[in-house]
Amino acid sequence: MIPSSPFLCVITDEAFCPITLAEEALKGGAAMIQLRHKTASGSQLYSWAVEIRKRCRQYNALCIINDRVDIALACDADGVHLGQDDLPAAAARKLLGNKLIIGISASCAEEALQAEKDGADYIGFGHIYPTISKQKEHAPLGPDNLQKSVESISLPVIAIGGINAENAPLLISRGASAVAVISAVSRAKEPSKAAYELLCAIKTGRQ
Amino acid sequence: MQHNNFKVTPLPRICLISNGEADADQGKVLLAQLNLLPETLPCMVQIREKRLEARELFNLAERAGAIKLPAGSLLLCNDRLDIALTAGLDGVHLPENACPADKLRTFAPNLIFGCSIHSLEALHIAERSGADYLLFGPVFDTPSKRRYGASQGLHKLGEICMATSLPVYALGGIIPDNAALCMEEGAYGAAGLSVFQDTARLVETLEQFYSIICQ
C-alpha cells in the first residue's frame, strides 16, 4: 500500500552500491526505495533487488523496481516504476493484475491523465527543479505544474527532480504525496542523515 | 504463433537471431525475415535488440508477433520475460548474465525458456534452472562474437552435447557448409545472425540448412 501521509522515496544512484544506499535511506526513514540501474545485467539486478526487498520488508517500506517488470516479479517486489520509454502502463497492468504497484513517470498533466487511465497507482512527476541526476529534454516544470497535475488526477503524485530539504515542504503543500530524490541522498556526506532531514522537511510541508 | 505446442512437437532445428540493429532500421530486416519464412520450414526466431528501449522493443515484439509464421515456429524475446509475456510471444531466451530462469518460470509456466551457455558450469546451472534448450557458442570464429573471446571449437561443442539431454543449438559462424560437423558433435540445431542477414537469399539458406540438418 502506498502510504497515505507524505513520504520520502529514494531512488538508487548508478554510481553507488544500491544495497548500501537503500540501507542508508531506510535508516533515514524512506518509505519507498526504487532500484534503478539502466545498464546492469538481469542477474545483477535480480541479486540487488532481492537484497533491497529484504531490507525494505524489515523497515515496512516499499520496494519498487525501475523498468524491469520481470525482475520485479522474480524478486517479489512491491511494484514497478515505468518511464515513458518503458513497457506501456496498460500492458504492464494487464500482465500484473492488481498484484503489484505500478508507478508511471509523467512530465505533463496529459501524461499523468493517460497513466491514470492505463491503470497506474501513482505518478512520478518531474522534473520539478533543475537536476544533475538525469539527462532532461524539457525545462524544469516547477511547483505550479505539479499542482496542476495533482488537481487533474486522483492518484498520488510523487514529485521528482532537484528536490532537497529546502524546497520539499513547498511541494508537499502543493499537493505532492511524496518527494523522490537521487543525489540529495546518494551524494550527501551522510546519506541516512540527509534522508532523515528530507523526511522532517516533508512533514513540515503537511497542511 | 504456436502456443504451448513444444511439448508435443519438437523444437525447430534452426534458430534465427535478429541482427541487433533495429534501432537503426526500425526492425525492417527482422520483419522481412519473418515474412519470408517458408511454410514448410519452422524456425525459432529470437528478437535480440539490446539497444532498444523497452517501449520500442515491446512495439517491435508486438509487430513481429502479429506475423503469421510457419507451423511449429516459435518467437522468443532475448532477456526480457516481461516483454515476451506482454507481447504474447512463445518464450524468452536468457543470456548467461540474465535473471535466473527458475525465478521467472513460475510466472510463465507455458513459455519456452532458452539459456545461452559458454561452459560446462553454465550448462549445469541452466539445466537446474529448468531450461528447455541451450545455445552454445561461439563454435567458430565470427566477427559479431569476436569481442566475447576466442571461438570454443567443435570439440567443446561435443563435450557440451554429451553432458546434457537438452537440445543444444550451435552458434557462432555456423553456415550450411559446417552445420553437418556440429550435428556430428551432437548438436540439435544451428543458430545464427549474419548467415540469415541477406533476405534475398534467406529461403535458399534455410533450405540448405534443413537439407543438411534433417537428413
XYZ file of C-alpha atoms in Angstrom:
422
model
C 0.000 0.000 0.000
C 1.216 3.482 -0.818
C 1.463 5.478 2.435
C -1.407 7.906 2.928
C 0.694 10.577 4.622
C 3.545 12.384 2.823
C 6.644 10.222 2.489
C 10.130 10.019 1.034
C 11.129 7.883 -1.948
C 14.831 7.315 -2.555
C 15.990 6.147 -5.974
C 19.325 4.360 -6.272
C 22.241 6.116 -7.942
C 24.203 4.119 -10.544
C 27.469 5.462 -9.131
C 26.968 3.808 -5.731
C 26.171 0.367 -4.353
C 22.363 0.215 -4.420
C 22.149 -2.062 -1.386
C 24.198 0.250 0.846
C 22.263 3.224 -0.420
C 18.927 1.540 0.234
C 20.031 0.667 3.763
C 21.046 4.254 4.485
C 17.827 5.617 3.022
C 15.713 3.202 5.056
C 17.573 4.130 8.221
C 16.780 7.744 7.464
C 13.091 6.983 7.106
C 12.454 6.483 3.379
C 9.147 4.659 2.883
C 9.868 3.707 -0.730
C 13.079 2.553 -2.391
C 13.301 2.428 -6.152
C 16.040 0.280 -7.672
C 17.037 1.992 -10.871
C 20.008 0.841 -12.915
C 19.733 1.098 -16.667
C 22.894 -0.782 -17.616
C 23.101 -3.654 -15.120
C 22.541 -7.236 -16.299
C 19.423 -9.140 -15.319
C 21.308 -11.361 -12.874
C 22.935 -8.361 -11.203
C 19.613 -6.546 -10.940
C 17.936 -9.624 -9.563
C 20.501 -10.102 -6.789
C 20.378 -6.413 -5.822
C 16.584 -6.476 -5.907
C 16.378 -9.487 -3.575
C 18.634 -7.781 -1.029
C 16.835 -4.448 -1.220
C 13.432 -6.080 -0.956
C 14.563 -7.956 2.164
C 15.681 -4.721 3.805
C 12.517 -2.885 2.751
C 10.401 -5.542 4.449
C 12.367 -5.082 7.666
C 11.533 -1.385 7.598
C 7.999 -1.889 6.305
C 8.941 0.168 3.246
C 8.010 -0.405 -0.386
C 10.495 -1.902 -2.848
C 9.946 -0.682 -6.392
C 11.900 -1.825 -9.464
C 12.500 0.610 -12.305
C 11.718 -0.546 -15.850
C 12.022 -4.323 -15.350
C 8.652 -5.915 -14.634
C 10.292 -9.347 -14.954
C 12.771 -8.577 -12.184
C 10.018 -7.108 -10.014
C 8.076 -10.373 -10.309
C 11.140 -12.559 -9.766
C 12.209 -10.791 -6.562
C 8.656 -10.374 -5.253
C 8.964 -6.591 -5.181
C 6.046 -4.375 -4.199
C 5.913 -2.683 -7.553
C 7.464 -1.330 -10.736
C 8.167 2.153 -11.932
C 7.837 2.708 -15.667
C 9.061 5.671 -17.665
C 7.561 6.833 -20.941
C 10.200 4.764 -22.805
C 9.500 1.615 -20.795
C 6.825 -1.015 -21.142
C 3.429 0.710 -21.604
C 1.455 1.000 -18.365
C -1.602 -0.711 -19.828
C 0.435 -3.736 -20.925
C 2.110 -3.963 -17.524
C -1.240 -3.741 -15.753
C -2.678 -6.481 -17.919
C 0.262 -8.716 -17.029
C 0.337 -7.928 -13.329
C -3.318 -7.624 -12.457
C -3.536 -5.951 -9.085
C -0.577 -7.875 -7.712
C 1.958 -5.075 -7.966
C 2.028 -1.298 -7.620
C 2.640 0.462 -10.926
C 4.174 3.920 -10.926
C 4.438 5.935 -14.132
C 6.694 8.875 -14.955
C 4.880 11.909 -16.323
C 6.126 15.338 -17.293
C 2.778 16.984 -18.061
C -0.856 16.725 -16.985
C -1.740 14.824 -20.198
C 0.751 12.060 -19.470
C -0.490 11.893 -15.897
C -4.091 11.553 -17.057
C -3.175 8.862 -19.568
C -1.259 6.951 -16.891
C -4.278 7.104 -14.610
C -6.448 5.738 -17.411
C -3.911 2.972 -18.068
C -4.140 1.752 -14.506
C -1.237 3.427 -12.714
C -1.204 3.518 -8.910
C 0.930 6.614 -8.615
C 2.595 9.208 -10.805
C 6.208 10.298 -10.654
C 6.010 13.896 -11.810
C 9.034 15.899 -12.878
C 11.493 17.135 -13.123
C 10.323 19.937 -10.865
C 13.676 21.697 -10.481
C 16.925 21.513 -12.461
C 18.728 18.248 -11.772
C 22.072 16.670 -12.491
C 20.859 13.111 -11.989
C 19.280 12.564 -15.384
C 19.538 13.925 -18.912
C 16.480 16.096 -19.442
C 14.706 17.122 -22.611
C 12.421 19.791 -21.223
C 12.682 22.733 -18.843
C 12.002 22.208 -15.134
C 8.257 22.048 -14.510
C 8.106 23.943 -11.220
C 5.552 23.759 -8.385
C 2.683 25.260 -10.426
C 2.705 22.442 -12.979
C 2.989 19.959 -10.153
C -0.138 21.368 -8.536
C -1.963 21.339 -11.873
C -1.222 17.620 -12.274
C -2.185 16.849 -8.707
C -5.542 18.543 -9.299
C -6.176 16.827 -12.653
C -5.906 13.257 -11.376
C -6.942 11.338 -8.294
C -3.721 9.325 -7.957
C -0.894 10.100 -5.528
C 1.751 12.246 -7.208
C 5.408 11.897 -6.295
C 7.439 14.996 -7.118
C 10.915 14.370 -8.531
C 13.858 16.359 -9.825
C 16.181 18.683 -7.973
C 14.386 18.267 -4.661
C 16.109 18.936 -1.341
C 15.156 19.693 2.264
C 14.656 23.391 1.406
C 12.153 23.030 -1.425
C 10.427 19.796 -0.327
C 7.885 21.446 2.078
C 6.509 23.662 -0.691
C 5.912 20.675 -2.983
C 4.075 18.790 -0.261
C 1.932 21.868 0.416
C 1.157 21.988 -3.323
C -0.309 18.501 -3.081
C 2.557 16.096 -3.716
C 2.085 12.819 -1.833
C 5.826 12.295 -1.655
C 9.126 13.519 -2.960
C 11.629 11.304 -4.728
C 15.337 12.024 -4.718
C 18.517 10.505 -6.053
C 21.517 12.747 -5.484
C 20.136 14.588 -2.434
C 20.662 11.336 -0.552
C 23.262 9.422 -2.578
C 25.721 12.322 -2.845
C 25.259 13.532 0.728
C 28.143 13.113 3.141
C 25.818 11.141 5.401
C 23.049 9.653 3.250
C 20.906 8.420 6.153
C 21.044 11.840 7.798
C 20.164 13.528 4.507
C 17.184 11.179 4.154
C 16.068 11.964 7.700
C 16.322 15.708 7.095
C 14.277 15.355 3.923
C 11.661 13.400 5.816
C 11.487 16.127 8.507
C 11.113 18.747 5.779
C 8.320 16.721 4.156
C 6.474 16.623 7.474
C 6.656 20.398 7.871
C 5.004 20.694 4.447
C 1.839 18.916 5.575
C -1.150 21.209 5.817
C 2.448 -18.398 -33.367
C 2.075 -21.874 -31.893
C 1.452 -21.691 -28.189
C 2.426 -24.457 -25.804
C 2.955 -26.983 -28.527
C 6.648 -27.517 -27.899
C 5.871 -30.385 -25.588
C 4.143 -32.308 -28.333
C 6.018 -31.088 -31.394
C 9.805 -30.831 -31.403
C 11.609 -27.501 -31.310
C 12.606 -26.180 -34.725
C 16.143 -27.131 -35.805
C 17.023 -23.641 -36.951
C 17.305 -20.628 -34.697
C 17.384 -17.234 -36.358
C 18.573 -14.376 -34.163
C 17.832 -10.753 -35.046
C 20.757 -8.573 -36.017
C 20.627 -6.143 -33.094
C 20.227 -3.158 -35.365
C 16.526 -2.491 -35.005
C 17.349 0.900 -33.510
C 18.744 1.889 -36.914
C 16.410 0.013 -39.280
C 13.186 0.069 -37.186
C 13.222 -3.720 -37.244
C 12.888 -3.810 -41.021
C 15.258 -6.758 -41.505
C 13.642 -8.813 -38.743
C 10.115 -8.223 -40.023
C 11.241 -9.034 -43.573
C 12.852 -12.259 -42.348
C 9.676 -13.284 -40.527
C 7.552 -12.587 -43.574
C 9.876 -14.671 -45.756
C 9.946 -17.847 -43.653
C 8.811 -20.702 -45.936
C 5.632 -22.505 -44.892
C 7.389 -25.864 -44.640
C 10.436 -24.782 -42.622
C 9.649 -23.973 -38.986
C 12.101 -21.617 -37.288
C 12.852 -20.463 -33.798
C 13.243 -16.704 -34.054
C 14.863 -14.742 -31.268
C 14.370 -10.986 -31.045
C 17.669 -9.769 -29.647
C 17.789 -5.991 -29.761
C 19.901 -4.792 -26.879
C 19.964 -1.172 -27.978
C 16.205 -0.671 -27.952
C 14.402 0.921 -25.042
C 11.792 -1.399 -23.535
C 8.944 0.529 -25.179
C 10.450 0.155 -28.651
C 11.260 -3.483 -28.014
C 7.676 -4.108 -26.924
C 6.353 -2.400 -30.054
C 8.671 -4.433 -32.288
C 7.763 -7.671 -30.476
C 4.058 -6.944 -30.974
C 4.577 -6.271 -34.680
C 6.665 -9.424 -35.054
C 4.096 -11.440 -33.103
C 1.337 -10.336 -35.466
C 3.050 -12.012 -38.435
C 1.778 -15.485 -39.215
C 4.724 -17.872 -39.004
C 5.094 -21.397 -40.424
C 3.543 -24.135 -38.265
C 5.907 -25.157 -35.476
C 7.752 -21.844 -35.491
C 8.473 -20.037 -32.248
C 9.066 -16.377 -31.494
C 11.201 -15.510 -28.483
C 12.458 -12.350 -26.850
C 16.006 -12.089 -25.569
C 16.455 -11.362 -21.860
C 13.054 -9.811 -21.100
C 10.319 -12.167 -19.940
C 8.039 -9.191 -19.267
C 8.159 -8.230 -22.926
C 7.698 -11.817 -24.108
C 4.594 -12.077 -21.914
C 3.033 -8.716 -22.681
C 3.655 -9.052 -26.420
C 2.274 -12.607 -26.417
C 5.438 -14.346 -27.648
C 6.261 -18.043 -27.237
C 9.245 -17.730 -24.958
C 12.279 -15.970 -23.664
C 15.954 -16.539 -24.328
C 18.156 -15.784 -21.338
C 21.790 -14.745 -21.701
C 24.216 -16.185 -19.144
C 24.003 -12.962 -17.113
C 20.207 -12.805 -17.101
C 17.807 -13.177 -14.202
C 17.836 -16.911 -13.304
C 15.253 -18.905 -15.274
C 13.873 -20.698 -12.210
C 12.991 -17.333 -10.632
C 10.957 -16.421 -13.714
C 9.434 -19.710 -14.706
C 6.570 -19.652 -12.189
C 5.235 -16.504 -13.853
C 5.239 -18.110 -17.292
C 4.770 -21.873 -16.953
C 3.743 -22.236 -20.594
C 6.560 -20.283 -22.193
C 9.757 -21.730 -23.589
C 12.928 -20.842 -21.724
C 16.245 -20.983 -23.536
C 19.628 -20.329 -21.989
C 22.921 -19.238 -23.508
C 25.850 -21.173 -22.116
C 29.575 -20.841 -22.656
C 30.868 -23.514 -20.285
C 30.006 -26.805 -18.596
C 29.420 -24.948 -15.364
C 26.844 -22.704 -17.039
C 25.310 -25.803 -18.594
C 24.633 -27.340 -15.185
C 23.169 -24.093 -13.849
C 20.903 -23.797 -16.888
C 19.773 -27.429 -16.554
C 18.917 -26.971 -12.896
C 17.033 -23.775 -13.634
C 14.713 -25.678 -15.956
C 15.873 -24.570 -19.404
C 14.052 -26.084 -22.385
C 17.014 -25.711 -24.706
C 20.567 -24.384 -24.740
C 22.502 -22.158 -27.062
C 26.243 -22.819 -27.097
C 28.948 -20.799 -28.769
C 30.819 -19.320 -30.379
C 31.684 -22.590 -32.086
C 33.534 -20.971 -34.973
C 35.164 -17.589 -35.283
C 32.663 -14.863 -36.115
C 33.006 -11.090 -36.357
C 29.833 -10.454 -34.337
C 31.090 -12.512 -31.399
C 34.814 -11.782 -31.533
C 34.589 -9.323 -28.685
C 33.363 -12.144 -26.441
C 36.630 -14.023 -26.879
C 38.056 -16.845 -28.970
C 35.842 -19.450 -30.568
C 35.248 -22.581 -28.492
C 35.511 -25.091 -31.293
C 33.737 -28.290 -32.293
C 35.339 -30.414 -29.600
C 33.878 -28.239 -26.829
C 30.501 -28.340 -28.556
C 30.725 -32.135 -28.451
C 31.561 -32.104 -24.736
C 28.549 -29.921 -24.012
C 26.198 -32.059 -26.073
C 27.479 -35.231 -24.391
C 26.869 -33.724 -20.956
C 23.183 -32.904 -21.410
C 19.979 -34.366 -22.711
C 18.643 -30.917 -23.562
C 18.614 -29.736 -27.174
C 21.776 -27.720 -27.908
C 21.909 -25.200 -30.719
C 25.347 -24.413 -32.082
C 26.006 -20.689 -32.535
C 28.872 -18.711 -33.975
C 29.987 -18.852 -37.579
C 27.595 -21.669 -38.458
C 26.889 -21.888 -42.183
C 25.308 -24.699 -44.207
C 28.828 -25.930 -45.098
C 29.855 -26.588 -41.490
C 26.466 -27.405 -39.983
C 26.988 -31.147 -40.508
C 30.118 -31.015 -38.329
C 28.030 -29.548 -35.491
C 25.367 -32.219 -35.896
C 28.048 -34.911 -35.730
C 29.080 -33.481 -32.359
C 25.548 -33.950 -31.116
C 24.034 -30.526 -31.712
C 20.268 -30.398 -32.012
C 20.285 -27.495 -34.427
C 22.016 -24.427 -35.762
C 21.654 -20.800 -34.716
C 22.866 -17.678 -36.450
C 22.579 -13.959 -37.052
C 24.674 -12.915 -40.013
C 24.082 -16.048 -42.069
C 20.408 -15.059 -42.284
C 21.015 -11.363 -42.933
C 20.757 -11.468 -46.702
C 16.990 -11.570 -47.029
C 17.270 -12.131 -50.796
C 18.934 -15.480 -50.038
C 17.098 -16.325 -46.804
C 14.832 -19.047 -48.184
C 17.708 -20.686 -50.031
C 19.906 -20.570 -46.906
C 17.182 -22.115 -44.756
C 16.611 -24.864 -47.310
C 20.330 -25.635 -47.377
C 20.444 -25.827 -43.586
C 17.418 -28.074 -43.456
C 18.720 -30.455 -46.079
C 21.911 -30.905 -44.043
C 20.468 -30.916 -40.531
C 17.369 -33.026 -41.140
C 18.803 -35.645 -43.465
